[in-house]
Tab-separated table of C-alpha atoms in Angstrom:
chain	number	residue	atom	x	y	z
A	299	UNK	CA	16.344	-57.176	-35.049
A	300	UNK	CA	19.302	-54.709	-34.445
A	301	UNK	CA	22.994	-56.305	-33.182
A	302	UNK	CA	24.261	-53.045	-33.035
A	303	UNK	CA	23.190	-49.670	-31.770
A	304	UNK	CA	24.851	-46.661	-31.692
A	305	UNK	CA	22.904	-44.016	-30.109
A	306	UNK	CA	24.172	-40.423	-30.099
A	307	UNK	CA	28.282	-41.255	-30.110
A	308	UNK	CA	30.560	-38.737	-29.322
A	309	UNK	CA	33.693	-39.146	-29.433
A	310	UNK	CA	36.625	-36.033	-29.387
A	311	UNK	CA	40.139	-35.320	-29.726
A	312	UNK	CA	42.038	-32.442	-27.679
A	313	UNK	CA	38.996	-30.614	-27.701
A	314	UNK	CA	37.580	-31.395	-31.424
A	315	UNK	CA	34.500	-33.689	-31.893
A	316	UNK	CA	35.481	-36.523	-34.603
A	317	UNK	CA	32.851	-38.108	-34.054
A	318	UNK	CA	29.692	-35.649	-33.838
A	319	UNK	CA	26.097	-37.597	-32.417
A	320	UNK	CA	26.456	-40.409	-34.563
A	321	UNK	CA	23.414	-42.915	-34.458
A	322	UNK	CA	22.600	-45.971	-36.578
A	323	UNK	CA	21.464	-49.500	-36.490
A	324	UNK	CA	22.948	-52.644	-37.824
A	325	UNK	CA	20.272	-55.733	-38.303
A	326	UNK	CA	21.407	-59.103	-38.048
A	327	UNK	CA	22.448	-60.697	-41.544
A	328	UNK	CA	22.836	-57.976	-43.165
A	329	UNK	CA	25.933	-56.156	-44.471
A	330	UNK	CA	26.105	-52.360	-43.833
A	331	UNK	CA	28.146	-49.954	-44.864
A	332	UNK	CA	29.821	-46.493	-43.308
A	333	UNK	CA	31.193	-44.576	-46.352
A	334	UNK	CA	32.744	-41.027	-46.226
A	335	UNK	CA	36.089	-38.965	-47.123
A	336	UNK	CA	39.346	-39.590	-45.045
A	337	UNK	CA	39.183	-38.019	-41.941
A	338	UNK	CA	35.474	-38.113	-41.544
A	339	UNK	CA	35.252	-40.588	-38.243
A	340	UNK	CA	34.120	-43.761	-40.052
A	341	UNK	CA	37.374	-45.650	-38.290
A	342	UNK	CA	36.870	-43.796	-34.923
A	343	UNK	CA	33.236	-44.666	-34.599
A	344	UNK	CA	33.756	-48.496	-35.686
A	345	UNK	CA	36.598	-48.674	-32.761
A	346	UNK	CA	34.065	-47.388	-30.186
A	347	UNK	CA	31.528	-50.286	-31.244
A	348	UNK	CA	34.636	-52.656	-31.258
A	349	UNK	CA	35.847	-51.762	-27.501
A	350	UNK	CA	38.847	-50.241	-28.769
A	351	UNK	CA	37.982	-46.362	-27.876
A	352	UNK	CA	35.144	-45.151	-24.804
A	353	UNK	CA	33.132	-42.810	-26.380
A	354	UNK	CA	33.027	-39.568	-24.242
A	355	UNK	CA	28.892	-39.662	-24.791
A	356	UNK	CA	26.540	-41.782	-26.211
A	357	UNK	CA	25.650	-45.765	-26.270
A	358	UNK	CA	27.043	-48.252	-28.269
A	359	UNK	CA	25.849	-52.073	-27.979
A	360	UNK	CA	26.686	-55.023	-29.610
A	361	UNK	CA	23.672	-57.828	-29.313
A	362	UNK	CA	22.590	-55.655	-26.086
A	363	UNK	CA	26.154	-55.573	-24.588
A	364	UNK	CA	28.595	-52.435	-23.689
A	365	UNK	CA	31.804	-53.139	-26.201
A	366	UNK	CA	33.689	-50.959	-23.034
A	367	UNK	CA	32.123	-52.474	-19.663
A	368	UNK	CA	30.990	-56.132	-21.515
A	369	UNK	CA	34.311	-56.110	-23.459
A	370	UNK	CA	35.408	-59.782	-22.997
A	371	UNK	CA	31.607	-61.413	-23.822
A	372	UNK	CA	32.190	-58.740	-27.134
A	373	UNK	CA	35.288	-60.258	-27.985
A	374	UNK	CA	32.923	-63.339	-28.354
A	375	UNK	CA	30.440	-62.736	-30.721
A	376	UNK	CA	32.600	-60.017	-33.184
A	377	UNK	CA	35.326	-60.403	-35.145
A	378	UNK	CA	37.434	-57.443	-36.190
A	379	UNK	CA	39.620	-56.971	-39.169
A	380	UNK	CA	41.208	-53.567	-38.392
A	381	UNK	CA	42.054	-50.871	-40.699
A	382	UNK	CA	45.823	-51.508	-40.467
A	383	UNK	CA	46.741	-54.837	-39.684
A	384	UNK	CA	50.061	-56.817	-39.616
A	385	UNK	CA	51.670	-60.090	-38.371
A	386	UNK	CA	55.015	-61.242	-37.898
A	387	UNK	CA	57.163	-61.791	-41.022
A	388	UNK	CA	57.631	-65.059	-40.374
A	389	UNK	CA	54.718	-66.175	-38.892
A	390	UNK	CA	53.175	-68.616	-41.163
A	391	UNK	CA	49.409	-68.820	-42.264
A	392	UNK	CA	49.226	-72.371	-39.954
A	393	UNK	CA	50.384	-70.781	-37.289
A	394	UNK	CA	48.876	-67.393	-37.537
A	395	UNK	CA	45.324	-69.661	-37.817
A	396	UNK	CA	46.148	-71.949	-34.755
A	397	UNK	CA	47.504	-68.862	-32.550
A	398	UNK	CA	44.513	-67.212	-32.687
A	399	UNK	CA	42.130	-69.881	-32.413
A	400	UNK	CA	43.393	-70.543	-29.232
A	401	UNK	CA	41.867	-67.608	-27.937
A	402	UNK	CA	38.704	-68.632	-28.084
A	403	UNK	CA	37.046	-71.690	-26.395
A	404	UNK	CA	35.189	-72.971	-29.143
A	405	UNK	CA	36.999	-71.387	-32.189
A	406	UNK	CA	36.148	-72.509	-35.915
A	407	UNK	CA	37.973	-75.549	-37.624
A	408	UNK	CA	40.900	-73.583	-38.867
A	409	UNK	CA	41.572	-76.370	-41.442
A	410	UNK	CA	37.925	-75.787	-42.929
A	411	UNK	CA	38.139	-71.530	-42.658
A	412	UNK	CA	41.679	-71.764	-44.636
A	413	UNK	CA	40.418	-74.299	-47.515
A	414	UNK	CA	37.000	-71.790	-47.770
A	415	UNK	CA	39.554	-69.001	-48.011
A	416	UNK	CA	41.377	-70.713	-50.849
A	417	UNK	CA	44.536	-70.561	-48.271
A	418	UNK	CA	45.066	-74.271	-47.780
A	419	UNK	CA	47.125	-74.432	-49.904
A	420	UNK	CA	49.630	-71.596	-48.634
A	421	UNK	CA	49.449	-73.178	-45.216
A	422	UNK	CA	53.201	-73.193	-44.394
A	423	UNK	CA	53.950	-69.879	-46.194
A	424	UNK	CA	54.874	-66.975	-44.134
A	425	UNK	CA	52.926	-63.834	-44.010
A	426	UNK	CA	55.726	-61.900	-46.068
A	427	UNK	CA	55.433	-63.928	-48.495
A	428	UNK	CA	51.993	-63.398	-48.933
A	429	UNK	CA	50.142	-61.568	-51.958
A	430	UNK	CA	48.166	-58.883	-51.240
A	431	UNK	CA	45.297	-60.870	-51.774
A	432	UNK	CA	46.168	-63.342	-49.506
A	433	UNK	CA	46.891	-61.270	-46.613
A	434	UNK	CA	43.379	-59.840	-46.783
A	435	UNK	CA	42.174	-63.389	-47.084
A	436	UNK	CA	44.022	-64.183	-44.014
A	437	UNK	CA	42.762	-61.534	-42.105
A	438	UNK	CA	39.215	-62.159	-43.151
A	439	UNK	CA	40.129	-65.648	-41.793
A	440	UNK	CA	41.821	-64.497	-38.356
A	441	UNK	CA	38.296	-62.098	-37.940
A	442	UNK	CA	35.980	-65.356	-38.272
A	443	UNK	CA	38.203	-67.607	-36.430
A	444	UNK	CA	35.864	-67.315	-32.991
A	445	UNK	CA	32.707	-67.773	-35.065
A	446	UNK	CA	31.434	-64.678	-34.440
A	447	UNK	CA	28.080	-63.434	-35.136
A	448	UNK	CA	29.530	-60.013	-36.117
A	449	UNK	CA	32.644	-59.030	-38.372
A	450	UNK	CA	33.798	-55.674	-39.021
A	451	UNK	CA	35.883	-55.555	-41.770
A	452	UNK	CA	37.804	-51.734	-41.822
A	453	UNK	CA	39.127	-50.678	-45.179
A	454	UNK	CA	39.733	-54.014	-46.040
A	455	UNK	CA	40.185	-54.098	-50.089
A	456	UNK	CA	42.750	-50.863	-49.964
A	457	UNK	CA	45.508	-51.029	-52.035
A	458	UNK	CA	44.615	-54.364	-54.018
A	459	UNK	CA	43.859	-54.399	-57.709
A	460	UNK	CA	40.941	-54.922	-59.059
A	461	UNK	CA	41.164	-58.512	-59.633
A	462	UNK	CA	42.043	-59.476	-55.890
A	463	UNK	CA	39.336	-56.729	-54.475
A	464	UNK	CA	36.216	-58.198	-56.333
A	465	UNK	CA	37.815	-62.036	-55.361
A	466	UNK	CA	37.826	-60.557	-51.841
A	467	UNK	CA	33.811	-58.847	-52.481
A	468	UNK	CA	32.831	-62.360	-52.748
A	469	UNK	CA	34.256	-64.114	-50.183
A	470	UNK	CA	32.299	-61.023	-47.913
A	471	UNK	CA	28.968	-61.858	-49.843
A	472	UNK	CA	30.013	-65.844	-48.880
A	473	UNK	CA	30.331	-64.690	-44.965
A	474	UNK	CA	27.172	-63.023	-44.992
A	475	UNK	CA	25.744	-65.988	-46.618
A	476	UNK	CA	26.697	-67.984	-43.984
A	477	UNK	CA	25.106	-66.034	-41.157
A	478	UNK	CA	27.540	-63.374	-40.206
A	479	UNK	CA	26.530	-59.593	-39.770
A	480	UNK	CA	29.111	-57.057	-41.759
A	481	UNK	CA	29.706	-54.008	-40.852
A	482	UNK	CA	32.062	-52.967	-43.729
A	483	UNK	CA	34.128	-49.374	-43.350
A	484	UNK	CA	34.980	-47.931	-47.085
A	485	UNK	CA	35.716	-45.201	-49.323
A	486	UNK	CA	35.274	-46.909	-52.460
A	487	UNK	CA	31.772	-46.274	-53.742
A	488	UNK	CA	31.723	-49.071	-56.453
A	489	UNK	CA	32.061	-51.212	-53.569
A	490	UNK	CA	29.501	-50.238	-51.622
A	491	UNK	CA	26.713	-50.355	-54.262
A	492	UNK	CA	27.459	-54.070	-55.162
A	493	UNK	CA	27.594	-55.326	-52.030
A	494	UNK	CA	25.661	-53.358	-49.020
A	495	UNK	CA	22.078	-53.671	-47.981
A	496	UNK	CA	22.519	-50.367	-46.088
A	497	UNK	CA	25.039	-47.523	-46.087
A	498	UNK	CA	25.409	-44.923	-43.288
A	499	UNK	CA	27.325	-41.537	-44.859
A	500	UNK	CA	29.590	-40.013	-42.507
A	501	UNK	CA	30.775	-36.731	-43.082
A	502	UNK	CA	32.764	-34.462	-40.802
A	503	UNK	CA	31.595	-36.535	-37.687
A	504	UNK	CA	27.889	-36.793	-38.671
A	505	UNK	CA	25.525	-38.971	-40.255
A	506	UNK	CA	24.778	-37.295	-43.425
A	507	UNK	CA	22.068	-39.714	-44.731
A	508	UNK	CA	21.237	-43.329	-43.907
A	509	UNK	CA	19.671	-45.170	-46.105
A	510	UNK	CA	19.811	-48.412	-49.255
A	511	UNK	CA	22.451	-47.732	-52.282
A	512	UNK	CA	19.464	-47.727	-54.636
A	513	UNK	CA	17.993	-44.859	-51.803
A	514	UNK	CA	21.101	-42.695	-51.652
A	515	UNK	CA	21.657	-42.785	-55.721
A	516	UNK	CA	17.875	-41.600	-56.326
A	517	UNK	CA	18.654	-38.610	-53.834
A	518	UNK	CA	21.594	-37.455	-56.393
A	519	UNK	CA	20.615	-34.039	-57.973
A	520	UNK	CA	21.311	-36.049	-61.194
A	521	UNK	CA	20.370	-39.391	-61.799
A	522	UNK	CA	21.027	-39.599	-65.381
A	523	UNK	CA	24.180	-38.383	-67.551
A	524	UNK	CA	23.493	-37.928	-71.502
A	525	UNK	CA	26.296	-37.506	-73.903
A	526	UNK	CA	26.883	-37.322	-77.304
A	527	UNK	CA	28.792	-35.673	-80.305
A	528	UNK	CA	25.856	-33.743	-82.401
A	529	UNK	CA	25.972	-33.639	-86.306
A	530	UNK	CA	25.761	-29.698	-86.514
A	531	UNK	CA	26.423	-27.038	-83.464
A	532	UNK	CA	23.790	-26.764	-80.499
A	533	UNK	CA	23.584	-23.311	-78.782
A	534	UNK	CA	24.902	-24.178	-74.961
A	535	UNK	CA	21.756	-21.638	-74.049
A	536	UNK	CA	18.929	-24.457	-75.731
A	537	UNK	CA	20.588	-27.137	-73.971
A	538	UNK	CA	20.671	-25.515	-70.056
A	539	UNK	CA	16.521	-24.686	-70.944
A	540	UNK	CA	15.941	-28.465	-71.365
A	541	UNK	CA	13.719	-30.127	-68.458
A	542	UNK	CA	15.566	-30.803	-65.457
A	543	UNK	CA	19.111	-30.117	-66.394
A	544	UNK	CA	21.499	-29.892	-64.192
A	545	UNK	CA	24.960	-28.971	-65.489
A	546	UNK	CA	25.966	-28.641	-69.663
A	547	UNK	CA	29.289	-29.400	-71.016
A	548	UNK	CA	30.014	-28.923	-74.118
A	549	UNK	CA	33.974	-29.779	-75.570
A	550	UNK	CA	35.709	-30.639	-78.472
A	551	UNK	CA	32.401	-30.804	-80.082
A	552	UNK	CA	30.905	-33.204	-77.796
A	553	UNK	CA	27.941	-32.675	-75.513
A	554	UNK	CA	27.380	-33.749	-71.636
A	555	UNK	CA	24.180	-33.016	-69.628
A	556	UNK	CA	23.029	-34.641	-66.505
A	557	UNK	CA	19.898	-34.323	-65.386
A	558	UNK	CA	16.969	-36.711	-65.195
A	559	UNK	CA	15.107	-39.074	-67.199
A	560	UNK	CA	13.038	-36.120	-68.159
A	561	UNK	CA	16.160	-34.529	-69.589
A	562	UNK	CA	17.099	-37.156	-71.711
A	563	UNK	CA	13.672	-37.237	-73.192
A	564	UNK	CA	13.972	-33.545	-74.078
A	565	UNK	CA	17.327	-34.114	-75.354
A	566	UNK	CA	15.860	-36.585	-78.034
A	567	UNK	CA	13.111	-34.557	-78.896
A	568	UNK	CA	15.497	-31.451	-79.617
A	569	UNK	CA	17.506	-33.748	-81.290
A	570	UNK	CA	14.555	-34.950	-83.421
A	571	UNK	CA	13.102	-31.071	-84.221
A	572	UNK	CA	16.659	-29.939	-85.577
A	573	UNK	CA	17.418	-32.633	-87.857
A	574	UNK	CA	20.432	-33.463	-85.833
A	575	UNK	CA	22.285	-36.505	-85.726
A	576	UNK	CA	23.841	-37.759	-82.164
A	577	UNK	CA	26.809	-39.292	-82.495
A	578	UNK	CA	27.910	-41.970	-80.263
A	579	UNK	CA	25.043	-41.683	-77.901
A	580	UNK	CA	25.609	-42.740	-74.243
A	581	UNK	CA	23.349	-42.505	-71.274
A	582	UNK	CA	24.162	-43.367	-68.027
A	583	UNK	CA	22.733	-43.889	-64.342
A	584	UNK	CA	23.831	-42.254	-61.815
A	585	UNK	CA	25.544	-43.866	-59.088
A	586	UNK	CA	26.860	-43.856	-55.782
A	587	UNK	CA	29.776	-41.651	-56.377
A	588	UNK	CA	27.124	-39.101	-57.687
A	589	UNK	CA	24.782	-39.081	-54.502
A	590	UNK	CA	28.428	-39.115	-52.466
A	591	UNK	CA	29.506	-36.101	-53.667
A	592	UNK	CA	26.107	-34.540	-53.508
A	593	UNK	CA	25.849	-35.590	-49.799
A	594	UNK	CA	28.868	-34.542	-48.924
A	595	UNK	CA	31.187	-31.154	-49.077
A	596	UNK	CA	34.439	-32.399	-49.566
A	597	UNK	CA	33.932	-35.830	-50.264
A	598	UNK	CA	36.680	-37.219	-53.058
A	599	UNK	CA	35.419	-40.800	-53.549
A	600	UNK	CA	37.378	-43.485	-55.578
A	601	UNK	CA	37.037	-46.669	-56.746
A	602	UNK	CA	33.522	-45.522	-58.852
A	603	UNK	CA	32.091	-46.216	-62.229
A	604	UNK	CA	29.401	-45.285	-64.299
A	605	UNK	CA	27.146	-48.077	-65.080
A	606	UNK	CA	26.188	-46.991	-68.433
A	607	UNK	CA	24.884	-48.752	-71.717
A	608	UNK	CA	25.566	-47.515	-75.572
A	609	UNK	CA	22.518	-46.469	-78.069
A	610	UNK	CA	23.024	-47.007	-81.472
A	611	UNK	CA	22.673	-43.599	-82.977
């Protein structure tokens, strides 16, 4: 069952469409994702199913409500972590927990939220003093404070290391777990492939696919990347014939091709007919990044990997 539907947003800016017929739907308990470059309306469309902008045409409704005309029975059931965030300096984690639960009539223990954030212990320190880690633990808190059934979390591991963003991936796989629909906003690809169910690409303004991570990566032109350093020169011309191959590099005497599975079975077969040695084999799936970039025109995603495993040569 869907807790949110958007249904043909618009939403424009002196006279330029950000947000271009935009529809999706969010079911409840999962976590879905909106990827796509800077720019691309992922923030604007999120703030039209939060109440924060009225779209100029379309629906948008949360559990059957109108964010805009239903705002305050909204404010209820989702909790909001917004793309840019702050709190007073000296505001401490107590009080920034007990301020906002009293804006809700039957708010979550805030004792119990900080010690499942790992903040009870930084209780009576003040949000300046906070890691970055900890403020984006604080404002995970802060969005779950009026047990809501929905959380949108907006750009939320930006700027952390690596160490304090996959400490903060788990603590959103431990709110799902516990019954709360995500509706995560991102740019970082690796992201999105460990922890969405569903991932909505937005580019310039539009939905340019919809579908699972596993979905979106089997779309990429190349779903496999081969590489290796061969014992004795390969003519560039043998290697762009092979089965399904998509682009050849060849430098400083080693050898890239992505293509498909296909590929790499021609590879190893030319490999085998030649006599030729490959050096430091690698072959690698392709992932996210790669179906980004195909889906997109100007996408520049970050935060990517290739999940890739060595052959013994």
């Amino acid at each position: 069952m869907a807790i949110i539907e958007v249904d043909g947003l618009v939403k424009a800016y002196g006279g330029r469409r950000v947000v271009d017929d935009v529809s999706f739907a969010v079911d409840e308990g999962e976590i879905f994702g909106v990827l796509g470059p800077n720019g691309a309306g992922k923030t604007t469309t999120v703030e039209c199913v939060e109440g924060l902008r009225v779209a100029d045409a379309g629906t948008v409704r949360v559990a059957g409500l109108d964010p805009v005309a239903d705002h305050d029975r909204v404010t209820r059931i989702l909790g909001a972590q917004l793309q840019e965030t702050e709190l007073q300096p000296k505001l401490t984690v107590r009080e920034a927990l007990e301020l906002y639960g009293a804006f809700y009539d039957r708010p979550a223990h805030w004792r119990k939220l900080a010690e499942r954030l790992g903040l009870d212990g930084k209780l009576g320190t003040r949000f300046a003093k906070l890691s970055g880690g900890q403020k984006q633990r604080l404002f995970i808190a802060l969005a779950l404070i009026g047990n809501p059934r929905v959380v949108v979390l907006d750009e939320l591991t930006t700027g952390l290391d690596p160490r304090a963003r996959r400490d903060t991936w788990r603590l959103i796989e431990d709110v799902r777990a516990s019954g709360v629909t995500v509706l995560l906003v991102t740019h970082f690809m690796e992201e999105a492939q460990r922890l969405c169910d569903r991932v909505a690409v937005i580019d310039g303004g539009r939905v340019a696919a919809l579908d699972t991570p596993a979905g979106l990566i089997g779309r990429a032109a190349a779903s496999t990347v081969i590489s290796f350093t061969p014992s004795r020169p390969l003519g560039e011309h043998e290697l762009a014939a092979l089965p399904a191959a998509v682009t050849v590099t060849m430098k400083g005497g080693r050898v890239e091709l992505a293509g498909t599975d296909e590929t790499v079975n021609a590879v190893v077969s030319l490999l085998a007919r030649q006599r030729i040695t490959a050096g430091r084999l690698r072959v690698a799936d392709a992932t996210l990044d790669d179906a980004f970039l195909d889906l997109t025109a100007n996408g520049t995603p970050t935060g990517g990997g290739t999940a890739a495993h060595t052959l013994e040569a």
